[in-house]
Amino acid sequence: MSTLTLKMKEEQKNDLHLLNECAVARYHKRENEGAINILLPELDVFVSSADARGGDVSSEIFLKRRDNSASNILVSEMMILAGEIAGTFGVENSLALPFRGQGEPRLLDEETWDTIPDGVCAEMAMRSCMTASSQGITPRPHHSLGLSAYVQFTSPIRRYADLLAHYQIKSYLRSGRHSSEISNEELELVLSEAGANASVGIKTQREISKYWVTEYFSRQMGSADNIYEATVVKSMRSDAFALALLEDTGFETPFKLLRENDFKLGTTVKIKVDSANPIEQQLFFSQVYEGTDDDDNDEQNDSQ
């Protein structure tokens, strides 16, 4: 139980439990209506005592695994509910809004699915089947959320498209008609520009995270800590590599196999960092040999 929950009054706790029950009910309702909830851990990166030029010996870097906890489900379901309400309002009133959608996933054939273990491997495979999302002023189905209309609405300070949605709905509620200040053509153009700027921001955030992750692993090189247990979760185009998930942090990385195409999905392997360059954002892992001297002798005898 969190410190916040302990400090709550009984009435507040009851309200929170009710909200949680509603969130779980919504979660399962969307699943029943075709939503695809991918349950994979995510990586959070925390840095302290850093400056604009990057890290030095005084900075500390922490990698933390984030799972789909009850609190995450509660917050995300309430946000999705707000987006569904905004989208439904737009549809019912023929209002141009920044609708978001996502096409149906491109599922693998049954024979391929049968070769993939349940758990993180299956979740990883499903994620790779998902199609790109789209945004426009007309309603469109969002298959991964299981909704026929959806508008991102809860972050008008952080996302400009959300601010536009607020503007459009408030204008309609105040006047009882569509806003004449922004034409549909202008709204499409603004959404396109906002989407491009948002993509730049997302790319920048990923590069920042990649820098600090690479810096973290570079500090482990040459020490006994430079050995990591990981689960093999996916094959890659090159037979020399596979994708691994470090279960303790949720970090995903390709790694070089000891022998080409010699791996089994869902198995645990040990990998190590071969090189790490934070500035170039280059991070390379390889599989660690875990055999014994007897294994070496057997291989030598087999080759003779």
Short mmCIF file of C-alpha atoms in Angstrom, two decimals:
data_model
loop_
_atom_site.label_atom_id
_atom_site.label_comp_id
_atom_site.label_asym_id
_atom_site.label_seq_id
_atom_site.Cartn_x
_atom_site.Cartn_y
_atom_site.Cartn_z
CA MET A 1 0.00 0.00 0.00
CA SER A 2 1.40 3.41 -0.97
CA THR A 3 2.09 6.28 1.44
CA LEU A 4 -0.55 8.33 -0.36
CA THR A 5 -3.18 5.64 0.24
CA LEU A 6 -2.28 5.45 3.94
CA LYS A 7 -2.83 9.21 4.32
CA MET A 8 -6.23 9.14 2.60
CA LYS A 9 -9.46 9.45 4.48
CA GLU A 10 -11.78 6.44 4.39
CA GLU A 11 -14.16 8.20 2.00
CA GLN A 12 -11.31 9.00 -0.39
CA LYS A 13 -10.14 5.39 -0.28
CA ASN A 14 -13.64 4.21 -1.17
CA ASP A 15 -13.74 6.63 -4.09
CA LEU A 16 -10.36 5.39 -5.29
CA HIS A 17 -11.45 1.75 -5.07
CA LEU A 18 -14.62 2.58 -7.02
CA LEU A 19 -12.58 4.33 -9.71
CA ASN A 20 -10.27 1.32 -9.87
CA GLU A 21 -13.23 -1.06 -10.31
CA CYS A 22 -14.57 1.15 -13.10
CA ALA A 23 -11.17 1.24 -14.78
CA VAL A 24 -10.82 -2.56 -14.69
CA ALA A 25 -14.36 -2.95 -16.03
CA ARG A 26 -13.57 -0.54 -18.86
CA TYR A 27 -10.31 -2.39 -19.59
CA HIS A 28 -12.12 -5.72 -20.01
CA LYS A 29 -15.02 -4.14 -21.90
CA ARG A 30 -12.64 -2.74 -24.50
CA GLU A 31 -10.91 -6.11 -24.77
CA ASN A 32 -14.26 -7.79 -25.40
CA GLU A 33 -14.92 -5.25 -28.14
CA GLY A 34 -11.66 -6.00 -29.91
CA ALA A 35 -9.09 -3.83 -28.12
CA ILE A 36 -5.53 -5.14 -28.09
CA ASN A 37 -3.81 -4.57 -24.75
CA ILE A 38 -0.12 -5.37 -25.10
CA LEU A 39 1.40 -6.26 -21.73
CA LEU A 40 5.10 -5.53 -22.01
CA PRO A 41 7.30 -3.89 -19.38
CA GLU A 42 8.63 -0.44 -20.21
CA LEU A 43 11.93 1.17 -19.31
CA ASP A 44 12.09 4.37 -17.27
CA VAL A 45 15.41 6.24 -17.10
CA PHE A 46 16.23 8.46 -14.12
CA VAL A 47 19.30 10.69 -13.97
CA SER A 48 20.57 12.85 -11.10
CA SER A 49 23.42 15.40 -10.86
CA ALA A 50 23.74 15.76 -14.63
CA ASP A 51 24.32 18.93 -16.62
CA ALA A 52 23.54 20.06 -20.16
CA ARG A 53 26.76 18.53 -21.44
CA GLY A 54 25.88 15.09 -20.24
CA GLY A 55 27.03 12.92 -17.38
CA ASP A 56 30.24 12.87 -15.42
CA VAL A 57 31.44 10.69 -12.56
CA SER A 58 29.17 12.54 -10.12
CA SER A 59 25.98 11.82 -12.06
CA GLU A 60 23.86 8.80 -11.23
CA ILE A 61 21.74 6.82 -13.70
CA PHE A 62 18.96 4.46 -12.73
CA LEU A 63 17.07 2.11 -15.04
CA LYS A 64 13.70 1.08 -13.66
CA ARG A 65 11.13 -1.36 -15.00
CA ARG A 66 7.55 -0.09 -15.29
CA ASP A 67 4.74 -2.63 -15.53
CA ASN A 68 1.05 -2.24 -16.28
CA SER A 69 0.13 -1.73 -12.63
CA ALA A 70 -3.32 -1.05 -11.21
CA SER A 71 -2.53 2.67 -10.96
CA ASN A 72 -1.37 2.78 -14.58
CA ILE A 73 -4.55 1.03 -15.72
CA LEU A 74 -6.70 3.45 -13.70
CA VAL A 75 -5.06 6.55 -15.19
CA SER A 76 -4.87 5.25 -18.76
CA GLU A 77 -8.49 4.00 -18.76
CA MET A 78 -9.79 7.34 -17.52
CA MET A 79 -7.78 9.11 -20.22
CA ILE A 80 -9.10 6.75 -22.88
CA LEU A 81 -12.64 7.26 -21.58
CA ALA A 82 -12.23 11.04 -21.89
CA GLY A 83 -10.96 10.57 -25.45
CA GLU A 84 -13.90 8.33 -26.32
CA ILE A 85 -16.40 10.86 -24.93
CA ALA A 86 -14.78 13.68 -26.91
CA GLY A 87 -14.78 11.55 -30.05
CA THR A 88 -18.41 10.52 -29.62
CA PHE A 89 -19.38 14.17 -29.06
CA GLY A 90 -17.63 15.11 -32.30
CA VAL A 91 -19.40 12.36 -34.25
CA GLU A 92 -22.85 13.18 -32.86
CA ASN A 93 -22.45 16.87 -33.67
CA SER A 94 -20.54 16.49 -36.97
CA LEU A 95 -17.72 18.47 -35.39
CA ALA A 96 -14.23 18.53 -36.94
CA LEU A 97 -11.79 17.34 -34.28
CA PRO A 98 -8.28 15.84 -34.29
CA PHE A 99 -9.52 12.23 -34.43
CA ARG A 100 -6.91 9.53 -33.98
CA GLY A 101 -7.22 6.07 -35.45
CA GLN A 102 -5.32 2.88 -36.00
CA GLY A 103 -5.93 0.19 -38.59
CA GLU A 104 -6.38 -3.50 -37.92
CA PRO A 105 -3.20 -5.39 -37.02
CA ARG A 106 -1.48 -7.49 -39.68
CA LEU A 107 -1.65 -10.77 -37.81
CA LEU A 108 0.75 -13.64 -38.35
CA ASP A 109 -0.52 -16.93 -39.72
CA GLU A 110 -1.58 -19.60 -37.22
CA GLU A 111 1.42 -21.82 -37.99
CA THR A 112 3.80 -19.00 -37.04
CA TRP A 113 1.81 -18.14 -33.90
CA ASP A 114 2.06 -21.77 -32.75
CA THR A 115 5.86 -21.44 -32.64
CA ILE A 116 5.80 -18.40 -30.34
CA PRO A 117 5.71 -19.03 -26.56
CA ASP A 118 3.12 -17.29 -24.41
CA GLY A 119 4.17 -14.33 -22.31
CA VAL A 120 6.61 -11.64 -23.40
CA CYS A 121 7.38 -13.38 -26.72
CA ALA A 122 3.71 -13.42 -27.75
CA GLU A 123 3.25 -9.83 -26.60
CA MET A 124 6.32 -8.78 -28.59
CA ALA A 125 4.99 -10.56 -31.69
CA MET A 126 1.62 -8.85 -31.34
CA ARG A 127 3.29 -5.46 -31.02
CA SER A 128 5.12 -6.04 -34.29
CA CYS A 129 1.76 -6.73 -35.97
CA MET A 130 0.33 -3.31 -35.10
CA THR A 131 -0.10 -0.72 -37.83
CA ALA A 132 0.78 2.97 -37.68
CA SER A 133 -1.75 5.38 -36.21
CA SER A 134 -3.26 8.26 -38.16
CA GLN A 135 -4.87 11.58 -37.35
CA GLY A 136 -7.39 13.73 -39.21
CA ILE A 137 -10.56 15.79 -38.83
CA THR A 138 -12.91 12.93 -39.70
CA PRO A 139 -13.75 9.99 -37.38
CA ARG A 140 -11.86 6.74 -37.88
CA PRO A 141 -11.78 3.47 -35.91
CA HIS A 142 -8.98 2.92 -33.42
CA HIS A 143 -8.60 -0.85 -33.46
CA SER A 144 -5.98 -1.21 -30.74
CA LEU A 145 -8.21 0.74 -28.32
CA GLY A 146 -11.38 -0.99 -29.54
CA LEU A 147 -13.13 2.34 -30.23
CA SER A 148 -15.02 3.63 -33.24
CA ALA A 149 -14.01 7.25 -32.54
CA TYR A 150 -11.24 8.63 -30.35
CA VAL A 151 -9.74 12.06 -29.70
CA GLN A 152 -6.71 12.70 -27.49
CA PHE A 153 -8.13 15.25 -25.07
CA THR A 154 -6.40 15.11 -21.68
CA SER A 155 -3.11 16.94 -22.30
CA PRO A 156 -3.84 20.41 -23.78
CA ILE A 157 -0.69 21.85 -22.18
CA ARG A 158 1.58 19.13 -23.54
CA ARG A 159 -0.01 18.39 -26.93
CA TYR A 160 -1.21 21.08 -29.32
CA ALA A 161 -3.73 18.74 -30.95
CA ASP A 162 -5.42 18.32 -27.56
CA LEU A 163 -5.61 22.11 -27.23
CA LEU A 164 -7.29 22.31 -30.64
CA ALA A 165 -9.82 19.70 -29.53
CA HIS A 166 -10.63 21.78 -26.44
CA TYR A 167 -10.97 24.90 -28.58
CA GLN A 168 -13.32 23.27 -31.05
CA ILE A 169 -15.58 21.73 -28.41
CA LYS A 170 -15.68 24.86 -26.22
CA SER A 171 -16.49 27.01 -29.25
CA TYR A 172 -19.36 24.69 -30.16
CA LEU A 173 -20.73 24.62 -26.60
CA ARG A 174 -20.62 28.43 -26.31
CA SER A 175 -22.22 29.23 -29.64
CA GLY A 176 -24.21 26.11 -30.42
CA ARG A 177 -22.58 25.92 -33.82
CA HIS A 178 -19.24 25.17 -35.47
CA SER A 179 -16.46 27.68 -35.08
CA SER A 180 -16.00 29.94 -38.08
CA GLU A 181 -12.51 30.96 -36.94
CA ILE A 182 -10.82 27.76 -38.12
CA SER A 183 -11.91 26.17 -41.38
CA ASN A 184 -11.63 22.43 -41.87
CA GLU A 185 -8.82 23.00 -44.35
CA GLU A 186 -6.91 25.14 -41.86
CA LEU A 187 -7.47 22.58 -39.10
CA GLU A 188 -6.07 19.81 -41.31
CA LEU A 189 -3.00 21.92 -42.05
CA VAL A 190 -2.44 22.81 -38.39
CA LEU A 191 -2.82 19.15 -37.37
CA SER A 192 -0.27 18.13 -39.99
CA GLU A 193 2.24 20.70 -38.71
CA ALA A 194 1.55 19.80 -35.08
CA GLY A 195 2.02 16.12 -35.87
CA ALA A 196 5.37 16.81 -37.52
CA ASN A 197 6.53 18.85 -34.52
CA ALA A 198 5.33 16.16 -32.13
CA SER A 199 7.32 13.56 -34.07
CA VAL A 200 10.44 15.67 -33.66
CA GLY A 201 9.80 15.92 -29.93
CA ILE A 202 9.29 12.15 -29.59
CA LYS A 203 12.46 11.49 -31.58
CA THR A 204 14.42 13.90 -29.36
CA GLN A 205 13.10 12.25 -26.20
CA ARG A 206 14.11 8.83 -27.49
CA GLU A 207 17.60 10.08 -28.32
CA ILE A 208 17.97 11.54 -24.83
CA SER A 209 16.89 8.24 -23.26
CA LYS A 210 19.21 6.30 -25.57
CA TYR A 211 22.11 8.54 -24.57
CA TRP A 212 21.63 7.91 -20.86
CA VAL A 213 20.97 4.19 -21.31
CA THR A 214 24.17 3.89 -23.32
CA GLU A 215 26.05 5.92 -20.71
CA TYR A 216 24.70 3.60 -18.00
CA PHE A 217 25.91 0.45 -19.74
CA SER A 218 29.25 2.03 -20.70
CA ARG A 219 29.98 2.44 -16.97
CA GLN A 220 29.49 -1.29 -16.41
CA MET A 221 32.06 -2.36 -19.00
CA GLY A 222 35.17 -3.99 -17.61
CA SER A 223 33.43 -4.91 -14.35
CA ALA A 224 31.76 -8.04 -13.04
CA ASP A 225 28.42 -6.24 -13.49
CA ASN A 226 28.79 -6.39 -17.27
CA ILE A 227 26.87 -9.67 -17.47
CA TYR A 228 23.09 -9.51 -17.85
CA GLU A 229 20.39 -12.16 -17.83
CA ALA A 230 17.95 -11.64 -20.67
CA THR A 231 15.03 -13.42 -22.33
CA VAL A 232 15.20 -14.08 -26.06
CA VAL A 233 11.94 -12.58 -27.33
CA LYS A 234 12.19 -12.21 -31.10
CA SER A 235 14.18 -13.17 -34.16
CA MET A 236 15.75 -10.53 -36.38
CA ARG A 237 16.41 -10.17 -40.08
CA SER A 238 20.04 -11.12 -39.62
CA ASP A 239 20.58 -14.73 -38.53
CA ALA A 240 23.54 -13.52 -36.47
CA PHE A 241 21.34 -11.55 -34.06
CA ALA A 242 18.24 -11.91 -31.89
CA LEU A 243 16.26 -9.51 -29.72
CA ALA A 244 16.50 -9.79 -25.94
CA LEU A 245 14.56 -8.31 -23.03
CA LEU A 246 16.38 -7.56 -19.79
CA GLU A 247 13.60 -8.57 -17.43
CA ASP A 248 14.79 -6.55 -14.43
CA THR A 249 14.68 -3.22 -16.27
CA GLY A 250 12.42 -3.75 -19.30
CA PHE A 251 15.26 -2.77 -21.65
CA GLU A 252 15.14 -4.30 -25.14
CA THR A 253 18.26 -4.80 -27.24
CA PRO A 254 19.58 -6.82 -30.16
CA PHE A 255 22.53 -9.06 -29.34
CA LYS A 256 24.97 -11.10 -31.38
CA LEU A 257 24.49 -14.85 -31.10
CA LEU A 258 27.32 -17.28 -30.46
CA ARG A 259 26.22 -19.18 -33.56
CA GLU A 260 23.95 -17.92 -36.31
CA ASN A 261 20.26 -18.74 -35.87
CA ASP A 262 21.06 -20.79 -32.75
CA PHE A 263 18.46 -19.67 -30.22
CA LYS A 264 15.04 -20.58 -28.83
CA LEU A 265 12.37 -18.01 -28.10
CA GLY A 266 11.55 -17.64 -24.43
CA THR A 267 14.87 -19.00 -23.15
CA THR A 268 17.17 -17.12 -20.80
CA VAL A 269 20.65 -16.20 -21.99
CA LYS A 270 23.50 -14.15 -20.63
CA ILE A 271 24.72 -11.18 -22.64
CA LYS A 272 27.41 -8.55 -22.19
CA VAL A 273 28.19 -5.10 -23.55
CA ASP A 274 30.88 -5.22 -26.23
CA SER A 275 30.99 -1.48 -26.91
CA ALA A 276 29.08 1.60 -25.80
CA ASN A 277 29.46 5.12 -27.17
CA PRO A 278 26.88 7.54 -25.70
CA ILE A 279 27.74 10.41 -28.07
CA GLU A 280 27.33 8.22 -31.16
CA GLN A 281 24.46 6.37 -29.45
CA GLN A 282 26.04 3.05 -30.33
CA LEU A 283 25.43 0.13 -27.97
CA PHE A 284 26.35 -3.44 -28.88
CA PHE A 285 25.69 -6.63 -26.91
CA SER A 286 26.79 -10.20 -27.52
CA GLN A 287 25.90 -13.57 -26.04
CA VAL A 288 28.14 -14.95 -23.31
CA TYR A 289 29.31 -18.54 -23.63
CA GLU A 290 27.94 -20.56 -20.70
CA GLY A 291 29.38 -23.99 -21.48
CA THR A 292 31.96 -26.05 -19.57
CA ASP A 293 35.37 -27.43 -20.43
CA ASP A 294 33.67 -30.76 -21.18
CA ASP A 295 31.52 -29.01 -23.77
CA ASP A 296 34.67 -27.63 -25.41
CA ASN A 297 36.21 -31.09 -25.53
CA ASP A 298 33.06 -32.57 -27.05
CA GLU A 299 33.06 -29.92 -29.76
CA GLN A 300 36.72 -30.61 -30.52
CA ASN A 301 36.09 -34.37 -30.72
CA ASP A 302 33.11 -33.80 -33.00
CA SER A 303 35.24 -31.71 -35.35
CA GLN A 304 37.99 -34.36 -35.61
#
